[in-house]
mmCIF file of N, CA, C and O in Angstrom:
data_model
loop_
_atom_site.group_PDB
_atom_site.id
_atom_site.type_symbol
_atom_site.label_atom_id
_atom_site.label_comp_id
_atom_site.label_asym_id
_atom_site.label_seq_id
_atom_site.Cartn_x
_atom_site.Cartn_y
_atom_site.Cartn_z
ATOM 1 N N MET S 22 19.617 -29.391 -12.967
ATOM 2 C CA MET S 22 18.593 -28.784 -13.832
ATOM 3 C C MET S 22 17.537 -29.868 -13.954
ATOM 4 O O MET S 22 17.890 -31.033 -14.212
ATOM 5 N N LYS S 23 16.348 -29.465 -13.900
ATOM 6 C CA LYS S 23 15.224 -30.470 -13.925
ATOM 7 C C LYS S 23 15.136 -31.200 -15.246
ATOM 8 O O LYS S 23 14.825 -32.414 -15.275
ATOM 9 N N LEU S 24 15.511 -30.536 -16.376
ATOM 10 C CA LEU S 24 15.403 -31.162 -17.655
ATOM 11 C C LEU S 24 16.364 -32.307 -17.824
ATOM 12 O O LEU S 24 16.157 -33.420 -18.224
ATOM 13 N N VAL S 25 17.622 -32.070 -17.267
ATOM 14 C CA VAL S 25 18.711 -33.086 -17.305
ATOM 15 C C VAL S 25 18.250 -34.258 -16.329
ATOM 16 O O VAL S 25 18.481 -35.399 -16.718
ATOM 17 N N ASP S 26 17.770 -33.873 -15.161
ATOM 18 C CA ASP S 26 17.271 -34.962 -14.303
ATOM 19 C C ASP S 26 16.188 -35.852 -14.864
ATOM 20 O O ASP S 26 16.198 -37.009 -14.775
ATOM 21 N N THR S 27 15.315 -35.156 -15.689
ATOM 22 C CA THR S 27 14.280 -36.000 -16.398
ATOM 23 C C THR S 27 14.881 -36.957 -17.406
ATOM 24 O O THR S 27 14.480 -38.087 -17.482
ATOM 25 N N LEU S 28 15.831 -36.416 -18.129
ATOM 26 C CA LEU S 28 16.525 -37.320 -19.083
ATOM 27 C C LEU S 28 17.336 -38.507 -18.466
ATOM 28 O O LEU S 28 17.589 -39.524 -19.053
ATOM 29 N N ASN S 29 17.877 -38.215 -17.252
ATOM 30 C CA ASN S 29 18.661 -39.081 -16.582
ATOM 31 C C ASN S 29 17.904 -40.180 -15.631
ATOM 32 O O ASN S 29 18.416 -41.165 -15.273
ATOM 33 N N SER S 30 16.619 -39.872 -15.543
ATOM 34 C CA SER S 30 15.757 -40.758 -14.760
ATOM 35 C C SER S 30 15.315 -41.938 -15.461
ATOM 36 O O SER S 30 14.714 -41.845 -16.579
ATOM 37 N N SER S 31 15.460 -43.227 -14.882
ATOM 38 C CA SER S 31 14.922 -44.422 -15.452
ATOM 39 C C SER S 31 13.439 -44.474 -15.379
ATOM 40 O O SER S 31 12.718 -45.276 -16.002
ATOM 41 N N SER S 32 12.762 -43.613 -14.603
ATOM 42 C CA SER S 32 11.316 -43.673 -14.376
ATOM 43 C C SER S 32 10.705 -42.702 -15.316
ATOM 44 O O SER S 32 9.424 -42.686 -15.333
ATOM 45 N N SER S 33 11.411 -41.963 -16.026
ATOM 46 C CA SER S 33 10.780 -40.980 -17.060
ATOM 47 C C SER S 33 10.140 -41.676 -18.183
ATOM 48 O O SER S 33 10.701 -42.665 -18.686
ATOM 49 N N THR S 34 8.936 -41.231 -18.603
ATOM 50 C CA THR S 34 8.238 -41.728 -19.806
ATOM 51 C C THR S 34 8.987 -41.343 -21.075
ATOM 52 O O THR S 34 9.702 -40.280 -21.023
ATOM 53 N N LEU S 35 8.625 -41.926 -22.166
ATOM 54 C CA LEU S 35 9.203 -41.446 -23.386
ATOM 55 C C LEU S 35 8.601 -40.013 -23.742
ATOM 56 O O LEU S 35 9.433 -39.170 -24.225
ATOM 57 N N ALA S 36 7.414 -39.791 -23.495
ATOM 58 C CA ALA S 36 6.809 -38.454 -23.704
ATOM 59 C C ALA S 36 7.519 -37.374 -22.768
ATOM 60 O O ALA S 36 7.766 -36.270 -23.246
ATOM 61 N N GLU S 37 7.863 -37.716 -21.538
ATOM 62 C CA GLU S 37 8.617 -36.813 -20.677
ATOM 63 C C GLU S 37 9.983 -36.549 -21.211
ATOM 64 O O GLU S 37 10.485 -35.354 -21.132
ATOM 65 N N GLU S 38 10.630 -37.516 -21.703
ATOM 66 C CA GLU S 38 11.938 -37.385 -22.202
ATOM 67 C C GLU S 38 11.925 -36.538 -23.476
ATOM 68 O O GLU S 38 12.857 -35.627 -23.708
ATOM 69 N N GLU S 39 11.024 -36.810 -24.438
ATOM 70 C CA GLU S 39 10.782 -36.083 -25.568
ATOM 71 C C GLU S 39 10.711 -34.479 -25.303
ATOM 72 O O GLU S 39 11.274 -33.697 -25.919
ATOM 73 N N HIS S 40 9.725 -34.328 -24.263
ATOM 74 C CA HIS S 40 9.473 -32.961 -23.838
ATOM 75 C C HIS S 40 10.767 -32.268 -23.267
ATOM 76 O O HIS S 40 10.960 -31.043 -23.583
ATOM 77 N N ALA S 41 11.348 -32.972 -22.482
ATOM 78 C CA ALA S 41 12.614 -32.458 -21.881
ATOM 79 C C ALA S 41 13.605 -32.025 -22.962
ATOM 80 O O ALA S 41 14.285 -31.066 -22.818
ATOM 81 N N LEU S 42 13.708 -32.859 -23.998
ATOM 82 C CA LEU S 42 14.647 -32.504 -25.049
ATOM 83 C C LEU S 42 14.143 -31.342 -25.821
ATOM 84 O O LEU S 42 15.022 -30.486 -26.266
ATOM 85 N N ASP S 43 12.918 -31.234 -26.093
ATOM 86 C CA ASP S 43 12.433 -30.089 -26.708
ATOM 87 C C ASP S 43 12.675 -28.721 -25.958
ATOM 88 O O ASP S 43 13.083 -27.780 -26.494
ATOM 89 N N GLU S 44 12.530 -28.863 -24.740
ATOM 90 C CA GLU S 44 12.768 -27.711 -23.761
ATOM 91 C C GLU S 44 14.261 -27.413 -23.729
ATOM 92 O O GLU S 44 14.679 -26.205 -23.690
ATOM 93 N N LEU S 45 15.121 -28.435 -23.632
ATOM 94 C CA LEU S 45 16.486 -28.171 -23.656
ATOM 95 C C LEU S 45 17.032 -27.525 -24.848
ATOM 96 O O LEU S 45 17.966 -26.738 -24.877
ATOM 97 N N GLU S 46 16.463 -27.957 -26.038
ATOM 98 C CA GLU S 46 16.863 -27.399 -27.349
ATOM 99 C C GLU S 46 16.526 -25.946 -27.417
ATOM 100 O O GLU S 46 17.448 -25.116 -27.711
ATOM 101 N N TYR S 47 15.456 -25.500 -26.715
ATOM 102 C CA TYR S 47 15.193 -24.056 -26.650
ATOM 103 C C TYR S 47 16.140 -23.336 -25.765
ATOM 104 O O TYR S 47 16.686 -22.311 -25.986
ATOM 105 N N PHE S 48 16.398 -24.095 -24.588
ATOM 106 C CA PHE S 48 17.405 -23.583 -23.583
ATOM 107 C C PHE S 48 18.788 -23.238 -24.119
ATOM 108 O O PHE S 48 19.304 -22.219 -23.789
ATOM 109 N N VAL S 49 19.212 -24.119 -25.000
ATOM 110 C CA VAL S 49 20.650 -23.927 -25.377
ATOM 111 C C VAL S 49 20.898 -22.946 -26.540
ATOM 112 O O VAL S 49 21.901 -22.777 -27.013
ATOM 113 N N HIS S 50 19.699 -22.341 -27.029
ATOM 114 C CA HIS S 50 19.802 -21.281 -27.974
ATOM 115 C C HIS S 50 20.641 -20.122 -27.434
ATOM 116 O O HIS S 50 21.314 -19.378 -28.240
ATOM 117 N N GLN S 51 20.569 -19.783 -26.212
ATOM 118 C CA GLN S 51 21.320 -18.778 -25.626
ATOM 119 C C GLN S 51 22.772 -19.214 -25.428
ATOM 120 O O GLN S 51 23.067 -20.338 -24.881
ATOM 121 N N ILE S 52 23.681 -18.509 -25.750
ATOM 122 C CA ILE S 52 25.137 -18.960 -25.919
ATOM 123 C C ILE S 52 25.625 -19.343 -24.427
ATOM 124 O O ILE S 52 26.328 -20.338 -24.286
ATOM 125 N N ASP S 53 25.237 -18.712 -23.407
ATOM 126 C CA ASP S 53 25.707 -19.028 -22.028
ATOM 127 C C ASP S 53 25.189 -20.330 -21.596
ATOM 128 O O ASP S 53 25.939 -21.177 -21.011
ATOM 129 N N ASN S 54 23.987 -20.520 -22.019
ATOM 130 C CA ASN S 54 23.272 -21.940 -21.739
ATOM 131 C C ASN S 54 23.983 -23.121 -22.542
ATOM 132 O O ASN S 54 24.140 -24.150 -21.949
ATOM 133 N N ALA S 55 24.325 -22.718 -23.721
ATOM 134 C CA ALA S 55 24.951 -23.752 -24.585
ATOM 135 C C ALA S 55 26.352 -24.157 -23.947
ATOM 136 O O ALA S 55 26.680 -25.314 -24.008
ATOM 137 N N ARG S 56 27.007 -23.190 -23.536
ATOM 138 C CA ARG S 56 28.262 -23.438 -22.867
ATOM 139 C C ARG S 56 28.157 -24.275 -21.556
ATOM 140 O O ARG S 56 29.058 -25.088 -21.301
ATOM 141 N N ASP S 57 27.064 -24.115 -20.904
ATOM 142 C CA ASP S 57 26.909 -24.849 -19.641
ATOM 143 C C ASP S 57 26.308 -26.237 -19.840
ATOM 144 O O ASP S 57 26.184 -26.958 -18.824
ATOM 145 N N LEU S 58 25.897 -26.566 -20.929
ATOM 146 C CA LEU S 58 25.352 -27.890 -21.314
ATOM 147 C C LEU S 58 26.198 -29.118 -20.731
ATOM 148 O O LEU S 58 25.654 -29.908 -20.047
ATOM 149 N N ASP S 59 27.437 -28.980 -20.925
ATOM 150 C CA ASP S 59 28.334 -30.015 -20.417
ATOM 151 C C ASP S 59 28.510 -30.015 -18.962
ATOM 152 O O ASP S 59 28.422 -30.982 -18.192
ATOM 153 N N THR S 60 28.562 -28.735 -18.403
ATOM 154 C CA THR S 60 28.728 -28.575 -16.993
ATOM 155 C C THR S 60 27.597 -29.177 -16.192
ATOM 156 O O THR S 60 27.769 -29.646 -15.154
ATOM 157 N N ILE S 61 26.389 -28.964 -16.675
ATOM 158 C CA ILE S 61 25.164 -29.529 -16.039
ATOM 159 C C ILE S 61 24.903 -30.965 -16.324
ATOM 160 O O ILE S 61 24.009 -31.514 -15.756
ATOM 161 N N GLY S 62 25.793 -31.643 -17.040
ATOM 162 C CA GLY S 62 25.616 -33.065 -17.276
ATOM 163 C C GLY S 62 24.817 -33.408 -18.514
ATOM 164 O O GLY S 62 24.546 -34.505 -18.794
ATOM 165 N N GLY S 63 24.388 -32.294 -19.265
ATOM 166 C CA GLY S 63 23.562 -32.517 -20.372
ATOM 167 C C GLY S 63 24.088 -33.068 -21.580
ATOM 168 O O GLY S 63 23.549 -33.801 -22.431
ATOM 169 N N LEU S 64 25.303 -32.699 -21.859
ATOM 170 C CA LEU S 64 26.046 -32.986 -23.143
ATOM 171 C C LEU S 64 26.229 -34.572 -23.239
ATOM 172 O O LEU S 64 25.890 -35.145 -24.272
ATOM 173 N N SER S 65 26.715 -35.237 -22.199
ATOM 174 C CA SER S 65 26.869 -36.686 -22.309
ATOM 175 C C SER S 65 25.462 -37.380 -22.403
ATOM 176 O O SER S 65 25.393 -38.378 -23.156
ATOM 177 N N LEU S 66 24.441 -36.928 -21.849
ATOM 178 C CA LEU S 66 23.122 -37.502 -21.941
ATOM 179 C C LEU S 66 22.573 -37.219 -23.447
ATOM 180 O O LEU S 66 21.993 -38.159 -24.025
ATOM 181 N N VAL S 67 22.821 -36.013 -23.956
ATOM 182 C CA VAL S 67 22.318 -35.859 -25.361
ATOM 183 C C VAL S 67 23.109 -36.717 -26.284
ATOM 184 O O VAL S 67 22.396 -37.372 -27.147
ATOM 185 N N ILE S 68 24.311 -36.916 -26.104
ATOM 186 C CA ILE S 68 25.155 -37.756 -27.098
ATOM 187 C C ILE S 68 24.620 -39.182 -26.951
ATOM 188 O O ILE S 68 24.485 -39.919 -27.900
ATOM 189 N N LYS S 69 24.322 -39.615 -25.646
ATOM 190 C CA LYS S 69 23.864 -41.038 -25.432
ATOM 191 C C LYS S 69 22.554 -41.136 -26.119
ATOM 192 O O LYS S 69 22.215 -42.205 -26.736
ATOM 193 N N LEU S 70 21.642 -40.140 -25.989
ATOM 194 C CA LEU S 70 20.330 -40.356 -26.650
ATOM 195 C C LEU S 70 20.384 -40.214 -28.133
ATOM 196 O O LEU S 70 19.434 -40.673 -28.826
ATOM 197 N N MET S 71 21.426 -39.757 -28.708
ATOM 198 C CA MET S 71 21.599 -39.788 -30.166
ATOM 199 C C MET S 71 21.627 -41.242 -30.735
ATOM 200 O O MET S 71 21.515 -41.621 -31.898
ATOM 201 N N ASN S 72 21.922 -42.213 -29.726
ATOM 202 C CA ASN S 72 22.053 -43.632 -30.148
ATOM 203 C C ASN S 72 20.820 -44.471 -29.592
ATOM 204 O O ASN S 72 20.800 -45.576 -29.620
ATOM 205 N N SER S 73 19.745 -43.732 -29.248
ATOM 206 C CA SER S 73 18.592 -44.364 -28.650
ATOM 207 C C SER S 73 17.920 -45.178 -29.686
ATOM 208 O O SER S 73 17.962 -44.866 -30.967
ATOM 209 N N SER S 74 17.184 -46.204 -29.323
ATOM 210 C CA SER S 74 16.408 -46.968 -30.259
ATOM 211 C C SER S 74 15.064 -46.293 -30.622
ATOM 212 O O SER S 74 14.431 -46.625 -31.587
ATOM 213 N N GLU S 75 14.741 -45.243 -29.849
ATOM 214 C CA GLU S 75 13.543 -44.452 -30.159
ATOM 215 C C GLU S 75 13.893 -43.275 -31.149
ATOM 216 O O GLU S 75 14.726 -42.417 -30.882
ATOM 217 N N GLU S 76 13.329 -43.336 -32.340
ATOM 218 C CA GLU S 76 13.590 -42.354 -33.381
ATOM 219 C C GLU S 76 13.317 -40.934 -32.802
ATOM 220 O O GLU S 76 14.159 -40.038 -33.154
ATOM 221 N N GLY S 77 12.286 -40.629 -32.110
ATOM 222 C CA GLY S 77 11.964 -39.386 -31.495
ATOM 223 C C GLY S 77 13.006 -38.751 -30.689
ATOM 224 O O GLY S 77 13.282 -37.622 -30.780
ATOM 225 N N LEU S 78 13.615 -39.690 -29.856
ATOM 226 C CA LEU S 78 14.677 -39.175 -28.969
ATOM 227 C C LEU S 78 15.828 -38.918 -29.743
ATOM 228 O O LEU S 78 16.675 -37.910 -29.511
ATOM 229 N N ARG S 79 16.256 -39.712 -30.753
ATOM 230 C CA ARG S 79 17.368 -39.521 -31.545
ATOM 231 C C ARG S 79 17.311 -38.174 -32.264
ATOM 232 O O ARG S 79 18.296 -37.410 -32.289
ATOM 233 N N ARG S 80 16.131 -37.961 -32.885
ATOM 234 C CA ARG S 80 15.933 -36.695 -33.700
ATOM 235 C C ARG S 80 16.061 -35.553 -32.779
ATOM 236 O O ARG S 80 16.831 -34.617 -33.056
ATOM 237 N N ARG S 81 15.406 -35.541 -31.582
ATOM 238 C CA ARG S 81 15.495 -34.378 -30.722
ATOM 239 C C ARG S 81 16.897 -34.158 -30.082
ATOM 240 O O ARG S 81 17.311 -33.043 -29.921
ATOM 241 N N ALA S 82 17.681 -35.171 -29.769
ATOM 242 C CA ALA S 82 18.958 -35.057 -29.332
ATOM 243 C C ALA S 82 19.787 -34.425 -30.316
ATOM 244 O O ALA S 82 20.653 -33.594 -29.978
ATOM 245 N N CYS S 83 19.645 -34.764 -31.540
ATOM 246 C CA CYS S 83 20.447 -34.149 -32.665
ATOM 247 C C CYS S 83 20.135 -32.614 -32.733
ATOM 248 O O CYS S 83 21.035 -31.838 -32.923
ATOM 249 N N TYR S 84 18.794 -32.317 -32.586
ATOM 250 C CA TYR S 84 18.526 -30.945 -32.626
ATOM 251 C C TYR S 84 19.075 -30.100 -31.445
ATOM 252 O O TYR S 84 19.540 -29.019 -31.634
ATOM 253 N N VAL S 85 19.116 -30.783 -30.304
ATOM 254 C CA VAL S 85 19.723 -30.114 -29.028
ATOM 255 C C VAL S 85 21.209 -29.821 -29.438
ATOM 256 O O VAL S 85 21.784 -28.691 -29.151
ATOM 257 N N LEU S 86 21.891 -30.784 -29.834
ATOM 258 C CA LEU S 86 23.326 -30.750 -30.121
ATOM 259 C C LEU S 86 23.647 -29.630 -31.134
ATOM 260 O O LEU S 86 24.449 -28.857 -31.081
ATOM 261 N N GLY S 87 22.820 -29.707 -32.194
ATOM 262 C CA GLY S 87 22.974 -28.723 -33.288
ATOM 263 C C GLY S 87 22.717 -27.333 -32.853
ATOM 264 O O GLY S 87 23.449 -26.412 -33.265
ATOM 265 N N SER S 88 21.687 -27.064 -32.028
ATOM 266 C CA SER S 88 21.385 -25.789 -31.494
ATOM 267 C C SER S 88 22.636 -25.301 -30.627
ATOM 268 O O SER S 88 22.917 -24.060 -30.602
ATOM 269 N N ALA S 89 23.150 -26.218 -29.874
ATOM 270 C CA ALA S 89 24.204 -25.811 -28.931
ATOM 271 C C ALA S 89 25.481 -25.441 -29.614
ATOM 272 O O ALA S 89 26.197 -24.533 -29.179
ATOM 273 N N VAL S 90 25.735 -26.171 -30.689
ATOM 274 C CA VAL S 90 27.136 -25.792 -31.347
ATOM 275 C C VAL S 90 26.952 -24.670 -32.386
ATOM 276 O O VAL S 90 28.069 -24.177 -32.774
ATOM 277 N N GLN S 91 25.844 -24.262 -32.763
ATOM 278 C CA GLN S 91 25.819 -23.206 -33.784
ATOM 279 C C GLN S 91 26.089 -21.881 -33.065
ATOM 280 O O GLN S 91 26.210 -20.739 -33.791
ATOM 281 N N ARG S 92 26.195 -21.693 -31.792
ATOM 282 C CA ARG S 92 26.463 -20.524 -31.140
ATOM 283 C C ARG S 92 27.940 -20.189 -31.051
ATOM 284 O O ARG S 92 28.775 -20.591 -30.772
#
């Protein structure tokens, strides 16, 4: 999935990563997509980003995880 690839790429800018997390948060609102978050490699990335030094990435990663688990 392109969003996960953006988060996993060392060449992505901060703005690109923030946008990818915003889109991923919307994506995981559907229960099937939330279940697939780990399968596509997104869960470990989101958890990793929850420890980022960038406040915007930490906050967005928390929103993604929160949206995924409420389903």
